[in-house]
Coordinates of C-alpha atoms and ligand atoms in Angstrom, one line a residue:
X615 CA 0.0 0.0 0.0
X616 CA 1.7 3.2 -1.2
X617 CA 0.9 6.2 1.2
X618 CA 0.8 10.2 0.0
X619 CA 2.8 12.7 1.8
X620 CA 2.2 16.4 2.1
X621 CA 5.8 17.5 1.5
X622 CA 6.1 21.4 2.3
X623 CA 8.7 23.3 0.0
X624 CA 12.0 24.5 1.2
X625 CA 11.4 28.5 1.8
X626 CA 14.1 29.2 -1.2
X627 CA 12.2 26.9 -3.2
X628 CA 8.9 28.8 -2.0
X629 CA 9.7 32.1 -2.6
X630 CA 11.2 31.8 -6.0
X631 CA 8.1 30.2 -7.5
X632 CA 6.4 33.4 -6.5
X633 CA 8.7 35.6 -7.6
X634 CA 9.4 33.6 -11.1
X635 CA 5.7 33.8 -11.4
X636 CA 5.4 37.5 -10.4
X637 CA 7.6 38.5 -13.3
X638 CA 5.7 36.2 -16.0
X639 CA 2.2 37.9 -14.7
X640 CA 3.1 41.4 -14.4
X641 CA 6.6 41.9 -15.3
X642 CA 9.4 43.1 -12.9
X643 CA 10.4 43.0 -10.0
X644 CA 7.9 42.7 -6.3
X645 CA 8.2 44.7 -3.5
X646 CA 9.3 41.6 -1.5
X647 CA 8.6 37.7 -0.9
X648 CA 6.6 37.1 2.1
X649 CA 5.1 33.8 3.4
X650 CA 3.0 32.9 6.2
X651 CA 2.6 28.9 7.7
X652 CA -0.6 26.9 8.0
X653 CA -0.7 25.4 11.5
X654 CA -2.2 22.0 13.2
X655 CA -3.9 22.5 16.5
X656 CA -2.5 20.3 19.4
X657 CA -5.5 20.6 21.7
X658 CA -8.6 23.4 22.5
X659 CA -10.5 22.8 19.8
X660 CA -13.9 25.0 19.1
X661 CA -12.6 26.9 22.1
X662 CA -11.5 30.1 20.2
X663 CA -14.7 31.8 19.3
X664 CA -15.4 30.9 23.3
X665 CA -12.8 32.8 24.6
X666 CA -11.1 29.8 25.6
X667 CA -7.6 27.8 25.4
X668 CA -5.8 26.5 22.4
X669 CA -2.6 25.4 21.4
X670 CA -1.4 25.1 17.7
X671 CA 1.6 25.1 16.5
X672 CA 2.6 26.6 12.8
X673 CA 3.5 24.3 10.0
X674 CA 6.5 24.1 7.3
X675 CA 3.8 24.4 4.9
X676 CA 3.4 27.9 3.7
X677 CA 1.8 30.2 1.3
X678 CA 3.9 32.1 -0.3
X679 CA 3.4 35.8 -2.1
X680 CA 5.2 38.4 -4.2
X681 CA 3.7 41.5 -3.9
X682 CA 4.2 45.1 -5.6
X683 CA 2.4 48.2 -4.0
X684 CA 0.7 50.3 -6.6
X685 CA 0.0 54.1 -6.2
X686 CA -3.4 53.5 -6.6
X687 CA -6.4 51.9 -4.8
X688 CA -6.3 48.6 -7.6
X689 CA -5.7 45.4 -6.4
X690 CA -4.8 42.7 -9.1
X691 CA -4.2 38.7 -7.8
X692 CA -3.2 35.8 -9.1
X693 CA -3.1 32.3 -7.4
X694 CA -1.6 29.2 -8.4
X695 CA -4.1 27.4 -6.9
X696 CA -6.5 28.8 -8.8
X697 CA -5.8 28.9 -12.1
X698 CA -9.2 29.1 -13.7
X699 CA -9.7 32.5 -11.7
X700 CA -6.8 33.8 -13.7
X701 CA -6.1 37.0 -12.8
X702 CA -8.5 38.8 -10.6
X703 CA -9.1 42.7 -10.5
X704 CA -10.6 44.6 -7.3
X705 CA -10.7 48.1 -5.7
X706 CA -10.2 48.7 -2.5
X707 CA -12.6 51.4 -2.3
X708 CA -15.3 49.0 -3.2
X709 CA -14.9 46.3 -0.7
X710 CA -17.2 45.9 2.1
X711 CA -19.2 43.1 3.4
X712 CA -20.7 40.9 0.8
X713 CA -19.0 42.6 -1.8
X714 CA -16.1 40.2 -2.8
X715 CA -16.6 36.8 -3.6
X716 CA -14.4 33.6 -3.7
X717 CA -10.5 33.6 -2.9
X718 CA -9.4 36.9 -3.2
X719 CA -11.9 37.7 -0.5
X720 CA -9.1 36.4 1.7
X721 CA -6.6 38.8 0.5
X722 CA -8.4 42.0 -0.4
X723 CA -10.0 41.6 2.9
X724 CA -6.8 42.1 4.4
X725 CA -6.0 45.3 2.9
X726 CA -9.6 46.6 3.7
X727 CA -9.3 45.7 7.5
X728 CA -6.2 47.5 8.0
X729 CA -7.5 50.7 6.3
X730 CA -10.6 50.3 8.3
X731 CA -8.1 50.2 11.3
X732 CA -7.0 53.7 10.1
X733 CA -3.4 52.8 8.1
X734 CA -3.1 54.0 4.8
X735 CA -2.9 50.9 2.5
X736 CA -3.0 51.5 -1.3
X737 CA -3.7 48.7 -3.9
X738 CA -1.3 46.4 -5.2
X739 CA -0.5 43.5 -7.9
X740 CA 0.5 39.8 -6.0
X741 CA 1.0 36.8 -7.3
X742 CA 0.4 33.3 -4.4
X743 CA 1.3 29.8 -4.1
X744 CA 1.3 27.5 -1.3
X745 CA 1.7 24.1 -0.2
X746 CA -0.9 24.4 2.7
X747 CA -3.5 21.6 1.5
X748 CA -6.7 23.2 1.1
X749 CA -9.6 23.3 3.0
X750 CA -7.9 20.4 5.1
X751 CA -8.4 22.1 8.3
X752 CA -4.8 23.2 8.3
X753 CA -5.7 26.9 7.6
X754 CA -4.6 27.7 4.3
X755 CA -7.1 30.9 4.7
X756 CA -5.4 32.0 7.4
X757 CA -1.7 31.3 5.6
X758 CA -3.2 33.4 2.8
X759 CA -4.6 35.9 5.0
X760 CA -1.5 36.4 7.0
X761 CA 0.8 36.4 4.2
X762 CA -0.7 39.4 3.1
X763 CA -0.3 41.3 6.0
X764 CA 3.0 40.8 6.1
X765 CA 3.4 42.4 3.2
X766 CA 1.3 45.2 3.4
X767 CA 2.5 45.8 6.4
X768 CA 6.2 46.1 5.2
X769 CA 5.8 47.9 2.3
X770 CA 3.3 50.3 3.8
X771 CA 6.2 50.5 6.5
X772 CA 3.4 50.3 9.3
X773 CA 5.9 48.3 11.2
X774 CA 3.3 45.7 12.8
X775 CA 5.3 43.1 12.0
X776 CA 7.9 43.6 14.4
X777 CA 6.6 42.9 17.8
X778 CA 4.5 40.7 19.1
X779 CA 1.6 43.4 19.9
X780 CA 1.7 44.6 16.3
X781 CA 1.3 41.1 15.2
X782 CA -1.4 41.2 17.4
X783 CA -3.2 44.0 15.3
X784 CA -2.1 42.1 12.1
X785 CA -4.1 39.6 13.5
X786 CA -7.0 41.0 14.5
X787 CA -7.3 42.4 10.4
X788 CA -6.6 39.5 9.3
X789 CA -9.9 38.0 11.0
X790 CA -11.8 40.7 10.2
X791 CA -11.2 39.9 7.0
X792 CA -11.8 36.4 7.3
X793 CA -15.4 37.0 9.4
X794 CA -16.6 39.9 7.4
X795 CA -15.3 39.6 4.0
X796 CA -14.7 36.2 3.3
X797 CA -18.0 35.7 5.1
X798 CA -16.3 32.4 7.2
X799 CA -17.2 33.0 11.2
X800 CA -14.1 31.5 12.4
X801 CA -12.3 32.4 15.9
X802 CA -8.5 33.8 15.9
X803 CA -6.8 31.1 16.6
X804 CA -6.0 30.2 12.8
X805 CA -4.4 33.8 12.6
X806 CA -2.9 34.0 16.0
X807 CA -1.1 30.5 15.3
X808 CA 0.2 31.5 11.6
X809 CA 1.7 35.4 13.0
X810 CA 2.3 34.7 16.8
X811 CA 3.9 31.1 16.7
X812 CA 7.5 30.2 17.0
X813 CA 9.7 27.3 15.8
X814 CA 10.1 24.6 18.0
X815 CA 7.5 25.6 20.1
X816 CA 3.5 25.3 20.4
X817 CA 1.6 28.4 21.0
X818 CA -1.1 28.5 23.8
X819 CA -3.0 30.9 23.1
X820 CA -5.9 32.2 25.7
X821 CA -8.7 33.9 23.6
X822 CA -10.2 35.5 26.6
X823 CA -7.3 37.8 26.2
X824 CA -5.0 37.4 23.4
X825 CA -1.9 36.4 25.9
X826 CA 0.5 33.7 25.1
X827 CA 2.8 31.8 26.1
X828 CA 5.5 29.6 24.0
X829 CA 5.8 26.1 24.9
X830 CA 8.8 24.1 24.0
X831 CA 7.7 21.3 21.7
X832 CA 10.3 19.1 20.7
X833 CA 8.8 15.5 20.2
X834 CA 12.0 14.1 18.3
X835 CA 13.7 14.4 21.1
X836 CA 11.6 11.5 23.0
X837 CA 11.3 9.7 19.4
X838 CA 7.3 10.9 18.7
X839 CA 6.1 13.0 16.2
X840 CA 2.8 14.4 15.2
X841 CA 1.3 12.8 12.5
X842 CA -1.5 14.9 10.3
X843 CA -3.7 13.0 8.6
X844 CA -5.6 14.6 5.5
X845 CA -8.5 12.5 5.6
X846 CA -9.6 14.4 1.7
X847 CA -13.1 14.4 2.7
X848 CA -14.8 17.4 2.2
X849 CA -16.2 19.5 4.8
X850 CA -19.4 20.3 3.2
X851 CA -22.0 20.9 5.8
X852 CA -19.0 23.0 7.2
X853 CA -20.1 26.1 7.0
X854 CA -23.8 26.3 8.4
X855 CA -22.9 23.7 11.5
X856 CA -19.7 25.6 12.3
X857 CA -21.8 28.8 12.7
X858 CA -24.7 26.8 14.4
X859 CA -22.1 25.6 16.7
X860 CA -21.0 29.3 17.3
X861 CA -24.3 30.8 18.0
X862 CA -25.6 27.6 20.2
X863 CA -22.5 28.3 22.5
X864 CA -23.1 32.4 22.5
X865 CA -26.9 31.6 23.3
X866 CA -25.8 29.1 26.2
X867 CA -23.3 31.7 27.4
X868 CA -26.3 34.9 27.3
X869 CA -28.9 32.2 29.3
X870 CA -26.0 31.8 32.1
X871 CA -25.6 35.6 32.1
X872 CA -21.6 35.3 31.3
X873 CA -19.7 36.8 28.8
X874 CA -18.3 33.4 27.2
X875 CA -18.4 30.0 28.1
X876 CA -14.8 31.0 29.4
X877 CA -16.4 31.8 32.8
X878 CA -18.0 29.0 33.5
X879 CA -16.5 27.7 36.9
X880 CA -18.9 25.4 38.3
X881 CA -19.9 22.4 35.1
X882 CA -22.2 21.0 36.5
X883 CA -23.9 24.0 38.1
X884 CA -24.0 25.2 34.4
X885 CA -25.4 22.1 32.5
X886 CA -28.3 22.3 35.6
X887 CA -29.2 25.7 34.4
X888 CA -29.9 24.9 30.9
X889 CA -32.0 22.1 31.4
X890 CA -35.2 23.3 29.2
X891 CA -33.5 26.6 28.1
X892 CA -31.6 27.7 25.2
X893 CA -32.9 25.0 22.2
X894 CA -32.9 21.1 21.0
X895 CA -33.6 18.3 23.0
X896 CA -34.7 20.4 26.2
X897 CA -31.7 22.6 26.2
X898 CA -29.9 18.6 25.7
X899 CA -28.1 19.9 22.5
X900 CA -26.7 22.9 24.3
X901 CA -25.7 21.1 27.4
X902 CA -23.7 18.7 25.3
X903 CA -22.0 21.4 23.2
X904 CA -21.0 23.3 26.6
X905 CA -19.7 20.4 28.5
X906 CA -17.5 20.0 25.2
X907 CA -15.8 23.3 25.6
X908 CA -15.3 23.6 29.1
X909 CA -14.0 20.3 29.6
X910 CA -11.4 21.0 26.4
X911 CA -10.1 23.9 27.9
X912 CA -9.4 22.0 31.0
X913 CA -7.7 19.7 28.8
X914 CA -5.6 22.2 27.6
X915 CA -4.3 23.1 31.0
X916 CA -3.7 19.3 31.4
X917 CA -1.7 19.1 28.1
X918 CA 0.4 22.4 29.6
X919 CA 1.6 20.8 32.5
X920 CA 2.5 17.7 30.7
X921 CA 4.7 19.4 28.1
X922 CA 5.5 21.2 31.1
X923 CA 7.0 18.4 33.1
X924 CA 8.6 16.4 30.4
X925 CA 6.0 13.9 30.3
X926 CA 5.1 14.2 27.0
X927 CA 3.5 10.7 25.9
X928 CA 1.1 11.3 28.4
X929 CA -0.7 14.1 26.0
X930 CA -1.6 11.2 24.1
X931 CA -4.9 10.0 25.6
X932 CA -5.8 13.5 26.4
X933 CA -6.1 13.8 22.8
X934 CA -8.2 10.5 22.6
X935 CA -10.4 12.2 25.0
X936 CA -10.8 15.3 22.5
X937 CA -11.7 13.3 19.4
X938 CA -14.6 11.3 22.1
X939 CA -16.0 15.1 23.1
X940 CA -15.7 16.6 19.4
X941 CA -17.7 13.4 18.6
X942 CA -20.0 12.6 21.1
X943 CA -20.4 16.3 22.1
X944 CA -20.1 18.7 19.5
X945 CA -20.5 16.7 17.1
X946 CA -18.7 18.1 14.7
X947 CA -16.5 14.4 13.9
X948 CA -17.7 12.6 10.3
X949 CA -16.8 8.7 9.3
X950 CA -13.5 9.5 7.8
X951 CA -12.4 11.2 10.8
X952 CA -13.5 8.6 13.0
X953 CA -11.6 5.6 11.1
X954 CA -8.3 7.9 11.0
X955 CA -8.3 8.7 14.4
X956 CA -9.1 4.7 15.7
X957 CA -7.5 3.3 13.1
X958 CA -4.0 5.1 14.2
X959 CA -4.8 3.9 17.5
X960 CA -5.4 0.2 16.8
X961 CA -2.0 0.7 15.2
X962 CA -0.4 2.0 17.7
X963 CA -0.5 5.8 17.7
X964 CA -0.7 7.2 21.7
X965 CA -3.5 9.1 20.8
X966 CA -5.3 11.1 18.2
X967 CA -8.3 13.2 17.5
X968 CA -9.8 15.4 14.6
X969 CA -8.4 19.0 14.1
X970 CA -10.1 21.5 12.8
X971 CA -13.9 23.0 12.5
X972 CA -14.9 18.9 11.6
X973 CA -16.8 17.4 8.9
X974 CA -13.8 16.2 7.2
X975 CA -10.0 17.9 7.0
X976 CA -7.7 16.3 8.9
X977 CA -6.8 14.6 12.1
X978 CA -3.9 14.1 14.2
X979 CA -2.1 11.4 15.7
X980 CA 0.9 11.1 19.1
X981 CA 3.2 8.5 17.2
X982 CA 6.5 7.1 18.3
X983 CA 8.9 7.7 15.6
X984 CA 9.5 4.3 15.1
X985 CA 5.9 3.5 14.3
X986 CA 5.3 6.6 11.7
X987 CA 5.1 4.6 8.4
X988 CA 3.2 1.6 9.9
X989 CA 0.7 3.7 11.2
X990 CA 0.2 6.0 8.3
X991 CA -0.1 2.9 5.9
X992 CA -3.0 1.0 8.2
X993 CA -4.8 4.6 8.2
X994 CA -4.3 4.3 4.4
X995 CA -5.6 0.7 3.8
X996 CA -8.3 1.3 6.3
X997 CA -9.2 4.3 3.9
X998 CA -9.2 1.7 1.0
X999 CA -11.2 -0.9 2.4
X1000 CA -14.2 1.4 3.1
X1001 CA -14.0 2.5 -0.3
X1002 CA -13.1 6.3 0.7
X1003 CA -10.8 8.7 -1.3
X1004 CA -6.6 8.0 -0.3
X1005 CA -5.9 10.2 2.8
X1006 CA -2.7 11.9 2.5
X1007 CA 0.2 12.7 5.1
X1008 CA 2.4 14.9 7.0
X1009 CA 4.8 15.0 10.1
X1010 CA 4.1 18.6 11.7
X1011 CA 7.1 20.1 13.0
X1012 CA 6.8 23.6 15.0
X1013 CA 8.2 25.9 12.5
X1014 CA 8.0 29.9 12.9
X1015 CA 5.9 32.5 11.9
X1016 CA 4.8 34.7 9.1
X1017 CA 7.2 37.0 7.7
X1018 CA 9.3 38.4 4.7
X1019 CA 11.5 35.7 2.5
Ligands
ADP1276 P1 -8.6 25.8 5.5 O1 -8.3 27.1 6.0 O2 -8.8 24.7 6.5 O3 -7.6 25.3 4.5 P2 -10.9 27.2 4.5 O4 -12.2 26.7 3.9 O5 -11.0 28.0 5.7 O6 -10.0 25.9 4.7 O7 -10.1 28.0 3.5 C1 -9.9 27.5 2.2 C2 -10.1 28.7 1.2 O8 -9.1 29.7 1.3 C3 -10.0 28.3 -0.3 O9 -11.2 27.7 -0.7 C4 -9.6 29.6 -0.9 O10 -10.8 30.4 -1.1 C5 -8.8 30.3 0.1 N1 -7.3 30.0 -0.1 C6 -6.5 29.4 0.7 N2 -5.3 29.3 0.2 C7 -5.3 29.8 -1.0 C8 -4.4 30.0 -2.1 N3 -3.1 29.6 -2.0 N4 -4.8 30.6 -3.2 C9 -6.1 31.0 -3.3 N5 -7.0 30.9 -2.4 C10 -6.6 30.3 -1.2
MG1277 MG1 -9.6 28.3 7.2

């Protein structure tokens, strides 16, 4: 059984397909190369938009962009990913919400939020490529996204890009133009992870207030590694469950008079209180999706203090214990995922759950290093034996953050 991996591209390699491309589609020179990682989430997942905990790290895979500023308000895009678009023409002064559709919503997004933030950003002519799967749950929005920023940022000189609490603002455009132009009502955590991380560590992020702190991640060093598994199944029902998710959890949070389900101290005191309230199943729907995210962010803490003390096999059923919640509680889990996640296990993985919004994309597994191809190639001929489309692979290793090439 032969088994697909996801390679990412050496950053040389990366940025000279953009810029070879650049010249071809508008002749010249860019401004600069900039490129900007997709990331995996270790743990806290559906916690983001609850100002919860997470804790992703960023992946080698990156999108890649060459990007000229123009003195005008034009923006023209090109992306190797999407060929058939061919080159698309916006202006600035034209975007709102609603206004932009497909890819370059991503992008031009961008470059809207941060005027709307007061900077003055002009139009420009870019050229993308990436290696980020798509629409695998490993954010290649927010790699496009954040890519972007990085360059407007630099060659508007705004100077966001240097610190941490500018990368903070970058992010917080960059979700506005996710949420409001691209239309996609997803928490920061995709952003956070692709401008905020650092390599060779994961990123716990705490939504309630944008803080972080950098965990050293090194799981070669106790022979694991972190398998991804693109299960290739597409997330179709994504959209409208992810937001129905979101507003279930927002409602529960208004009927318990709290601000997010981030405050909720006392479980079962909560789940009591929305027995008959909120919607579905006598408030039974609600109940479930709260227990999910108040019990993940507790395993988030858990996973801290076991990267923490060295123990780091030990996150593996932690993770099991995820997948069983995103399942059982959320919800949000689909057959693919499900056969990934246990058939790693029966194979010998430590642990493993589904990443990601759900419905498809990817899941992770705790492997010893030994193991990584045997496990990988039962996932594979479990696939094959259902009859479902060839997952495909990758080993995520905690690489850094967006920036120039
Ligand atoms: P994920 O972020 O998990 O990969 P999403 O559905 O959030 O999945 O984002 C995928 C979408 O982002 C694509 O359908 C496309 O519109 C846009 N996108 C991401 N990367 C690129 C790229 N390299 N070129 C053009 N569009 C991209
Ligand atoms: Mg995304």
């Amino acid at each position: 059984m032969s088994v697909e991996w996801i390679e990412s591209w050496d950053r040389d390699a990366g940025a000279a397909r953009v810029a070879t491309a650049f010249a071809e589609r508008f002749g010249g020179e860019p401004d600069g190369l900039w490129s900007a990682p997709g990331r995996v989430n270790v743990i806290g997942e559906h916690t983001d938009y609850n100002g919860g905990l997470c804790l992703p790290i960023a992946l080698p895979h990156r999108t890649y962009v060459a990007l000229r500023s123009r003195p005008d308000d034009v923006v023209r895009l090109a992306s190797a990913q999407e060929p058939a678009a061919g080159l698309r023409t916006v202006r600035l002064e034209q975007v709102g919400p609603g206004t932009v559709q497909g890819w370059t919503a991503y992008a031009v997004g961008v470059a809207w939020a941060l005027r709307a933030a007061g900077h003055d950003v002009r139009g420009f002519d870019a050229v993308v490529d990436s290696c980020v799967p798509y629409g695998a749950g490993l954010s290649s929005s927010a790699a496009l996204e954040c890519a972007v920023a990085v360059a407007l940022d630099e060659v508007h000189g705004l100077g966001l890009a240097g610190d941490d609490a500018g990368r903070t603002r970058l992010v917080a455009a960059c979700i506005r133009a996710e949420n409001e132009i691209a239309g996609a009502p997803t928490g920061g955590m995709d952003q956070s992870a692709s401008l905020r991380c650092r390599a060779g560590h994961a990123l716990l992020l705490d939504c309630r207030d944008g803080s972080t702190r950098h965990i050293p991640l090194d799981l070669a060093a106790h022979d694991l590694a972190l398998l991804v598994i693109d299960t290739r199944a597409a997330h179709q029902l994504a959209d409208g469950q992810y937001a129905a998710r979101r507003e279930t959890c927002e409602r529960a949070a208004a009927h318990l008079g709290l601000r997010t389900l981030r405050e909720v101290d006392d479980l079962e005191a909560a789940l009591a209180a929305l027995t008959g309230a909120v919607d579905g199943e006598g408030g039974a729907v609600a109940r479930r999706r709260v227990r999910h995210v108040v019990r993940e962010n507790a395993r988030v803490e858990l996973v801290e203090q076991l990267l923490d003390s060295g123990a780091v096999q030990e996150i593996g059923p932690v993770l099991t214990a995820a997948h069983a919640s995103l399942r059982d509680d959320y919800e949000v889990s689909c057959a693919e995922l499900d056969l990934a996640v246990d058939t790693a296990i029966a194979a010998g993985a430590l642990g493993g759950r589904m990443v990601g919004g759900g419905f498809g994309g990817s899941a992770v597994a705790l492997v010893r290093t030994a193991d990584l191809s045997a496990v990988a190639t039962a996932v594979a001929r479990a696939f094959d034996r259902q009859g479902m489309t060839a997952p495909a692979f990758l080993v995520a290793i905690a690489d850094g953050p967006a920036g120039r090439d």
